[in-house]
Amino acid sequence: MADQDPPSMTSMALLNSSKEQPKAKVPRFVYGTAWKKERSADLVAQALKAGFTGVDTAAQPRHYQEKLGGDGIRRAIDEGYIERQDLYIQTKYTPPSGQDPKNLPYDLRSSLETQIHTSIASSLKNLSLSESSTPDDSTYIDTLILHSPLTALPETLAAWQTFETYVPHRIHHLGISNTNLRTLRTLFEEARIKPSIVQNRFYTGTRHDAYVRRFCKDKGIVYQSFWTLTGNPDLLSSRVVAEVAQEVGVEKEMGLYLCVMGLGDVSVLNGTTNQERMKEDLEGLKKWEEWVQKEDKRSKWEEIMHKFKELIGEEVVGSGAASG
């Protein structure tokens, strides 16, 4: 395989599609806004100015400030750093189980369908390019993610059916987070609009989601990892990640990001609050592409990825039966 062209990781976009629906363009790095609180607007604006082209948020005041994230997006666009058509925005509907009951974007007493409509309406307003109380007809969200499956599978499917009524106009694509393989498989089989994104925690507790990622790859779904650095101290200190960092000329954190992206069709949430690190991480993608384009480095990258897959148990999982 060393004589084949390596996949580009600095195009900043992954094309994903189940065969039944249009492709979604998802950046390799999506800027994560959880826990940013009152700094959300400034940090989102800084990330977009640094070169990020994707933003992740949620209608969940407990952990996100969606309105402030929208303020940061509007600032970056108004100042000419990016245009809306070049920006990927994803947000989430969060079920009551993940909300602070004292600070909700909807009324807990209303039906599930009404809760979802109210949540989406607030997201469209928060993420509109204008600050008017009513978003205009051109306002859209690239991907709406179900923040977690609901208590029962029928409820999850009912929520998804409500999501589907917004596609393709107000919302272009749908995704799900914090899911297991069984729920994902059922959703994929039952849904009219197939999931384009699966956003899951990437860590040893799920064997780095090997079965879920394999399903995603088979079905043309982008797997989006979060907790990539925090949840993997052993990987971060591993020899293979150190090797990537030394070979490419990046910090070990970027080395781990590159290994995870190298698993194929993987986007990564990056929530750094350091402006210099924002630039360094984006520059790391460019460094990787320049490095891997060298004829004598392509086979080296394949060797590195083989070692990384062994380290996370990918080879063992790949030879076994899938589990839910």
CSV table of C-alpha atoms in Angstrom, one decimal:
chain,number,residue,atom,x,y,z
A,1,MET,CA,0.0,0.0,0.0
A,2,ALA,CA,3.0,2.3,0.2
A,3,ASP,CA,2.7,3.3,-3.4
A,4,GLN,CA,-0.9,4.6,-2.9
A,5,ASP,CA,-1.6,8.3,-2.2
A,6,PRO,CA,-2.2,8.8,1.5
A,7,PRO,CA,-5.5,10.2,2.7
A,8,SER,CA,-5.5,14.0,3.1
A,9,MET,CA,-6.1,15.1,6.7
A,10,THR,CA,-5.6,18.8,6.1
A,11,SER,CA,-8.5,19.3,3.6
A,12,MET,CA,-10.2,20.0,6.9
A,13,ALA,CA,-13.3,18.1,5.7
A,14,LEU,CA,-14.4,14.5,5.8
A,15,LEU,CA,-17.0,13.5,3.2
A,16,ASN,CA,-19.4,11.0,4.8
A,17,SER,CA,-22.5,9.4,3.5
A,18,SER,CA,-24.6,6.5,3.9
A,19,LYS,CA,-25.6,5.6,0.4
A,20,GLU,CA,-29.2,6.7,1.0
A,21,GLN,CA,-28.5,10.4,1.6
A,22,PRO,CA,-26.3,13.4,0.7
A,23,LYS,CA,-22.8,13.8,2.0
A,24,ALA,CA,-21.9,15.9,5.1
A,25,LYS,CA,-18.7,17.8,5.3
A,26,VAL,CA,-17.2,17.6,8.7
A,27,PRO,CA,-13.9,19.2,9.7
A,28,ARG,CA,-11.1,17.0,11.1
A,29,PHE,CA,-11.0,19.3,14.1
A,30,VAL,CA,-14.3,20.7,15.5
A,31,TYR,CA,-14.0,23.3,18.3
A,32,GLY,CA,-15.7,22.0,21.5
A,33,THR,CA,-17.4,24.6,23.7
A,34,ALA,CA,-18.4,22.6,26.7
A,35,TRP,CA,-17.5,24.1,30.1
A,36,LYS,CA,-16.4,27.4,28.5
A,37,LYS,CA,-19.0,29.4,30.4
A,38,GLU,CA,-18.7,33.1,30.1
A,39,ARG,CA,-15.6,32.7,28.0
A,40,SER,CA,-17.5,30.9,25.2
A,41,ALA,CA,-17.9,33.9,22.8
A,42,ASP,CA,-14.3,35.0,23.0
A,43,LEU,CA,-12.9,31.4,22.7
A,44,VAL,CA,-15.1,30.5,19.7
A,45,ALA,CA,-14.1,33.8,18.0
A,46,GLN,CA,-10.5,33.0,18.7
A,47,ALA,CA,-10.8,29.5,17.4
A,48,LEU,CA,-12.4,30.6,14.1
A,49,LYS,CA,-9.8,33.4,13.7
A,50,ALA,CA,-7.0,30.7,14.2
A,51,GLY,CA,-8.4,28.6,11.4
A,52,PHE,CA,-11.0,26.2,12.9
A,53,THR,CA,-13.9,25.7,10.6
A,54,GLY,CA,-16.3,23.8,12.9
A,55,VAL,CA,-18.0,24.5,16.2
A,56,ASP,CA,-19.8,22.1,18.5
A,57,THR,CA,-22.3,23.3,21.1
A,58,ALA,CA,-25.6,22.2,22.7
A,59,ALA,CA,-28.9,23.5,24.0
A,60,GLN,CA,-27.8,22.4,27.5
A,61,PRO,CA,-27.2,25.4,29.8
A,62,ARG,CA,-25.7,23.0,32.4
A,63,HIS,CA,-22.5,22.6,30.4
A,64,TYR,CA,-22.8,24.9,27.3
A,65,GLN,CA,-23.5,28.6,26.6
A,66,GLU,CA,-25.0,28.2,23.2
A,67,LYS,CA,-26.0,31.9,22.8
A,68,LEU,CA,-22.4,33.0,23.6
A,69,GLY,CA,-21.1,30.5,21.2
A,70,GLY,CA,-23.4,32.0,18.6
A,71,ASP,CA,-22.0,35.5,19.5
A,72,GLY,CA,-18.5,34.2,18.9
A,73,ILE,CA,-19.5,32.9,15.5
A,74,ARG,CA,-21.2,36.1,14.5
A,75,ARG,CA,-18.2,38.1,15.6
A,76,ALA,CA,-15.8,36.0,13.5
A,77,ILE,CA,-18.1,36.3,10.4
A,78,ASP,CA,-18.6,40.0,10.9
A,79,GLU,CA,-14.9,40.6,11.1
A,80,GLY,CA,-14.3,38.6,7.9
A,81,TYR,CA,-12.4,35.6,9.3
A,82,ILE,CA,-14.9,33.1,7.9
A,83,GLU,CA,-18.1,32.9,5.9
A,84,ARG,CA,-21.1,30.9,6.9
A,85,GLN,CA,-20.9,28.6,3.9
A,86,ASP,CA,-17.4,27.6,5.0
A,87,LEU,CA,-18.4,26.9,8.6
A,88,TYR,CA,-19.7,23.7,10.1
A,89,ILE,CA,-22.0,24.2,13.1
A,90,GLN,CA,-23.4,21.3,15.1
A,91,THR,CA,-25.6,21.5,18.2
A,92,LYS,CA,-27.5,19.1,20.3
A,93,TYR,CA,-30.9,18.4,21.8
A,94,THR,CA,-30.3,17.2,25.3
A,95,PRO,CA,-33.0,15.0,27.0
A,96,PRO,CA,-34.2,15.9,30.5
A,97,SER,CA,-31.8,13.4,32.1
A,98,GLY,CA,-28.9,15.5,30.9
A,99,GLN,CA,-30.3,18.9,31.9
A,100,ASP,CA,-30.2,21.0,35.0
A,101,PRO,CA,-33.9,21.0,36.0
A,102,LYS,CA,-33.5,24.6,37.2
A,103,ASN,CA,-32.2,25.9,33.9
A,104,LEU,CA,-33.8,24.3,30.8
A,105,PRO,CA,-34.3,25.3,27.2
A,106,TYR,CA,-37.8,23.8,27.3
A,107,ASP,CA,-40.7,23.0,29.7
A,108,LEU,CA,-40.4,19.6,31.4
A,109,ARG,CA,-44.2,19.3,31.5
A,110,SER,CA,-44.5,19.4,27.8
A,111,SER,CA,-44.5,16.4,25.5
A,112,LEU,CA,-41.2,15.0,24.1
A,113,GLU,CA,-42.1,16.4,20.6
A,114,THR,CA,-42.8,19.8,22.0
A,115,GLN,CA,-39.6,19.8,24.0
A,116,ILE,CA,-37.6,19.0,20.9
A,117,HIS,CA,-39.3,21.7,18.8
A,118,THR,CA,-38.7,24.3,21.6
A,119,SER,CA,-35.0,23.3,21.9
A,120,ILE,CA,-34.4,23.5,18.2
A,121,ALA,CA,-36.1,26.9,18.0
A,122,SER,CA,-33.8,28.2,20.7
A,123,SER,CA,-30.8,26.8,18.9
A,124,LEU,CA,-31.8,28.4,15.6
A,125,LYS,CA,-32.2,31.7,17.4
A,126,ASN,CA,-28.9,31.4,19.3
A,127,LEU,CA,-26.9,30.4,16.2
A,128,SER,CA,-28.6,32.7,13.7
A,129,LEU,CA,-26.3,35.2,11.8
A,130,SER,CA,-28.5,38.0,13.0
A,131,GLU,CA,-29.3,38.8,16.6
A,132,SER,CA,-33.0,39.4,15.9
A,133,SER,CA,-35.6,37.6,18.1
A,134,THR,CA,-36.7,35.5,15.1
A,135,PRO,CA,-34.2,33.8,12.9
A,136,ASP,CA,-34.7,34.4,9.1
A,137,ASP,CA,-35.4,31.6,6.6
A,138,SER,CA,-31.8,31.3,5.7
A,139,THR,CA,-30.7,30.2,9.2
A,140,TYR,CA,-29.7,26.6,9.4
A,141,ILE,CA,-27.7,24.1,11.5
A,142,ASP,CA,-25.4,21.7,9.7
A,143,THR,CA,-25.9,18.8,12.2
A,144,LEU,CA,-28.3,18.3,15.0
A,145,ILE,CA,-27.1,15.6,17.5
A,146,LEU,CA,-29.2,13.7,19.9
A,147,HIS,CA,-27.1,14.2,23.0
A,148,SER,CA,-27.8,10.8,24.4
A,149,PRO,CA,-30.4,8.0,23.7
A,150,LEU,CA,-33.5,8.4,25.8
A,151,THR,CA,-34.5,5.9,28.5
A,152,ALA,CA,-36.4,3.5,26.2
A,153,LEU,CA,-35.6,2.8,22.5
A,154,PRO,CA,-39.1,3.7,21.3
A,155,GLU,CA,-38.6,7.2,22.8
A,156,THR,CA,-35.2,7.5,21.0
A,157,LEU,CA,-36.8,6.6,17.7
A,158,ALA,CA,-39.7,9.0,18.4
A,159,ALA,CA,-37.2,11.8,19.1
A,160,TRP,CA,-35.4,11.0,15.9
A,161,GLN,CA,-38.6,11.1,13.9
A,162,THR,CA,-39.2,14.7,15.2
A,163,PHE,CA,-35.6,15.6,14.2
A,164,GLU,CA,-36.3,14.3,10.7
A,165,THR,CA,-39.0,16.9,10.1
A,166,TYR,CA,-36.3,19.6,9.9
A,167,VAL,CA,-34.1,17.9,7.3
A,168,PRO,CA,-32.9,19.2,4.8
A,169,HIS,CA,-33.9,22.8,5.2
A,170,ARG,CA,-33.4,24.1,8.8
A,171,ILE,CA,-31.1,21.1,9.6
A,172,HIS,CA,-28.9,19.4,7.1
A,173,HIS,CA,-27.8,16.3,8.9
A,174,LEU,CA,-28.5,14.3,12.1
A,175,GLY,CA,-26.2,12.6,14.6
A,176,ILE,CA,-26.2,10.8,17.9
A,177,SER,CA,-23.9,11.0,20.9
A,178,ASN,CA,-23.1,8.7,23.9
A,179,THR,CA,-24.6,5.7,22.1
A,180,ASN,CA,-23.8,2.0,22.1
A,181,LEU,CA,-23.7,-0.3,19.0
A,182,ARG,CA,-27.1,-1.9,19.6
A,183,THR,CA,-28.9,1.5,19.7
A,184,LEU,CA,-26.9,2.8,16.8
A,185,ARG,CA,-27.6,-0.2,14.7
A,186,THR,CA,-31.4,-0.1,15.4
A,187,LEU,CA,-31.5,3.6,14.7
A,188,PHE,CA,-29.7,3.1,11.4
A,189,GLU,CA,-32.1,0.4,10.4
A,190,GLU,CA,-35.3,2.1,11.5
A,191,ALA,CA,-34.6,5.8,10.6
A,192,ARG,CA,-35.6,7.4,7.4
A,193,ILE,CA,-32.8,9.9,7.7
A,194,LYS,CA,-29.7,7.9,8.7
A,195,PRO,CA,-27.2,9.3,11.3
A,196,SER,CA,-24.3,11.1,9.7
A,197,ILE,CA,-22.3,11.6,12.9
A,198,VAL,CA,-21.6,9.5,16.0
A,199,GLN,CA,-20.0,11.5,18.8
A,200,ASN,CA,-18.7,9.3,21.5
A,201,ARG,CA,-16.1,9.3,24.3
A,202,PHE,CA,-12.9,7.7,23.1
A,203,TYR,CA,-11.4,5.8,26.0
A,204,THR,CA,-10.5,2.4,27.3
A,205,GLY,CA,-13.8,1.9,29.1
A,206,THR,CA,-15.4,1.1,25.7
A,207,ARG,CA,-12.3,-0.5,24.2
A,208,HIS,CA,-12.0,2.8,22.3
A,209,ASP,CA,-15.3,2.1,20.6
A,210,ALA,CA,-13.8,-0.3,18.1
A,211,TYR,CA,-17.1,-2.0,17.3
A,212,VAL,CA,-19.0,1.3,17.0
A,213,ARG,CA,-16.2,2.8,14.8
A,214,ARG,CA,-16.3,-0.3,12.5
A,215,PHE,CA,-20.0,0.0,12.1
A,216,CYS,CA,-19.6,3.7,11.3
A,217,LYS,CA,-17.0,3.0,8.7
A,218,ASP,CA,-19.1,0.3,7.1
A,219,LYS,CA,-22.1,2.7,6.9
A,220,GLY,CA,-20.4,5.9,5.9
A,221,ILE,CA,-20.8,7.6,9.2
A,222,VAL,CA,-18.2,10.0,10.6
A,223,TYR,CA,-17.1,9.0,14.1
A,224,GLN,CA,-16.4,12.0,16.3
A,225,SER,CA,-14.2,11.5,19.4
A,226,PHE,CA,-14.3,13.5,22.5
A,227,TRP,CA,-12.4,13.2,25.8
A,228,THR,CA,-9.5,12.2,23.5
A,229,LEU,CA,-6.7,13.6,25.6
A,230,THR,CA,-8.2,13.6,29.1
A,231,GLY,CA,-9.5,10.0,28.8
A,232,ASN,CA,-6.2,8.5,27.5
A,233,PRO,CA,-3.3,9.3,29.7
A,234,ASP,CA,-1.7,6.0,28.9
A,235,LEU,CA,-1.9,6.6,25.2
A,236,LEU,CA,-0.6,10.1,25.6
A,237,SER,CA,2.5,8.7,27.3
A,238,SER,CA,2.9,5.7,24.9
A,239,ARG,CA,6.0,5.1,22.7
A,240,VAL,CA,4.0,5.1,19.5
A,241,VAL,CA,2.5,8.6,20.2
A,242,ALA,CA,6.0,9.8,21.1
A,243,GLU,CA,7.2,8.4,17.8
A,244,VAL,CA,4.6,10.3,15.9
A,245,ALA,CA,5.4,13.5,17.7
A,246,GLN,CA,9.1,13.1,16.9
A,247,GLU,CA,8.7,12.1,13.3
A,248,VAL,CA,6.2,14.8,12.4
A,249,GLY,CA,7.6,17.5,14.7
A,250,VAL,CA,4.6,18.1,16.9
A,251,GLU,CA,3.7,17.9,20.6
A,252,LYS,CA,2.6,14.6,22.0
A,253,GLU,CA,-1.0,15.8,22.3
A,254,MET,CA,-1.1,16.4,18.6
A,255,GLY,CA,0.6,13.1,18.0
A,256,LEU,CA,-2.3,11.4,19.7
A,257,TYR,CA,-4.8,13.4,17.7
A,258,LEU,CA,-3.1,12.3,14.5
A,259,CYS,CA,-3.2,8.6,15.5
A,260,VAL,CA,-6.9,8.8,16.3
A,261,MET,CA,-7.7,10.6,13.0
A,262,GLY,CA,-5.5,7.9,11.3
A,263,LEU,CA,-8.1,5.3,12.3
A,264,GLY,CA,-10.2,6.5,9.4
A,265,ASP,CA,-13.3,8.7,9.0
A,266,VAL,CA,-12.7,10.2,12.4
A,267,SER,CA,-13.3,13.8,13.5
A,268,VAL,CA,-12.0,15.1,16.8
A,269,LEU,CA,-13.5,17.6,19.3
A,270,ASN,CA,-10.7,20.0,20.3
A,271,GLY,CA,-11.6,22.3,23.2
A,272,THR,CA,-8.3,24.0,23.9
A,273,THR,CA,-8.5,27.4,25.5
A,274,ASN,CA,-5.0,28.4,24.6
A,275,GLN,CA,-4.9,30.6,21.5
A,276,GLU,CA,-1.3,29.5,20.5
A,277,ARG,CA,-2.3,25.8,20.9
A,278,MET,CA,-5.3,26.4,18.5
A,279,LYS,CA,-2.8,27.6,15.9
A,280,GLU,CA,-0.3,24.8,16.7
A,281,ASP,CA,-2.9,22.1,16.4
A,282,LEU,CA,-4.1,23.2,13.0
A,283,GLU,CA,-0.5,23.6,11.9
A,284,GLY,CA,0.1,20.1,13.1
A,285,LEU,CA,-2.3,18.8,10.5
A,286,LYS,CA,-0.4,20.6,7.8
A,287,LYS,CA,2.9,19.2,9.1
A,288,TRP,CA,1.5,15.7,9.0
A,289,GLU,CA,0.5,16.1,5.4
A,290,GLU,CA,3.8,17.4,4.3
A,291,TRP,CA,5.5,14.6,6.2
A,292,VAL,CA,3.4,11.7,4.9
A,293,GLN,CA,3.6,12.9,1.3
A,294,LYS,CA,7.3,12.0,1.4
A,295,GLU,CA,7.8,8.7,-0.4
A,296,ASP,CA,9.9,7.2,2.4
A,297,LYS,CA,7.3,8.1,5.1
A,298,ARG,CA,4.2,6.5,3.8
A,299,SER,CA,5.2,3.0,4.8
A,300,LYS,CA,6.4,4.5,8.1
A,301,TRP,CA,2.9,5.9,8.8
A,302,GLU,CA,1.3,2.5,8.0
A,303,GLU,CA,3.8,0.9,10.5
A,304,ILE,CA,2.9,3.5,13.2
A,305,MET,CA,-0.8,3.0,12.7
A,306,HIS,CA,-0.4,-0.7,12.9
A,307,LYS,CA,1.3,-0.3,16.3
A,308,PHE,CA,-1.3,2.2,17.5
A,309,LYS,CA,-4.2,-0.2,16.5
A,310,GLU,CA,-2.4,-3.0,18.4
A,311,LEU,CA,-2.1,-0.7,21.4
A,312,ILE,CA,-5.8,0.0,21.6
A,313,GLY,CA,-6.8,-3.6,20.8
A,314,GLU,CA,-8.1,-2.8,17.3
A,315,GLU,CA,-6.5,-5.8,15.7
A,316,VAL,CA,-8.1,-8.2,18.3
A,317,VAL,CA,-11.5,-6.6,18.0
A,318,GLY,CA,-11.3,-6.7,14.2
A,319,SER,CA,-10.9,-10.4,14.2
A,320,GLY,CA,-13.7,-11.1,16.7
A,321,ALA,CA,-17.5,-10.9,16.6
A,322,ALA,CA,-19.1,-7.6,17.1
A,323,SER,CA,-20.9,-7.0,20.4
A,324,GLY,CA,-23.6,-4.5,21.3
